[in-house]
């Protein structure tokens, strides 16, 4: 995984987790993910990206992510988004706003049907 992909993946996870404010469990999940990928600098970048303009973070992230994800094959885009979906499940819930945000990204990345199939299983 390139540094750009690590940034994109961690930004995706961070922007979804920050949707309602980052709690301790979400912070731990982000840190564990970054550590397992050797991506502590990319996590720092993603966190700064969100904190730079918290209220517009999703729209800004969406533009960045669309550029990166357009270079990746469909299976990789689905893997990244489903990983974030599953991480939300690990914390015990997925809010309606988080689900809508992920579905909006899935639509942007042309993987909406595949994500919905994965969710239903």
Coordinates of C-alpha atoms in Angstrom, one line a residue, residues 9 11 19 27 32 39 57 70 78 89 92 103:
X9 CA -7.7 4.8 4.1
X11 CA -8.7 9.8 6.2
X19 CA -18.8 12.5 12.3
X27 CA -9.3 6.9 18.6
X32 CA -4.3 0.5 16.1
X39 CA 1.3 4.6 9.0
X57 CA -14.1 17.8 6.7
X70 CA -10.5 6.6 -8.9
X78 CA -14.9 -2.0 -1.7
X89 CA -19.6 -2.3 13.9
X92 CA -21.0 -1.3 18.6
X103 CA -23.2 5.1 1.1

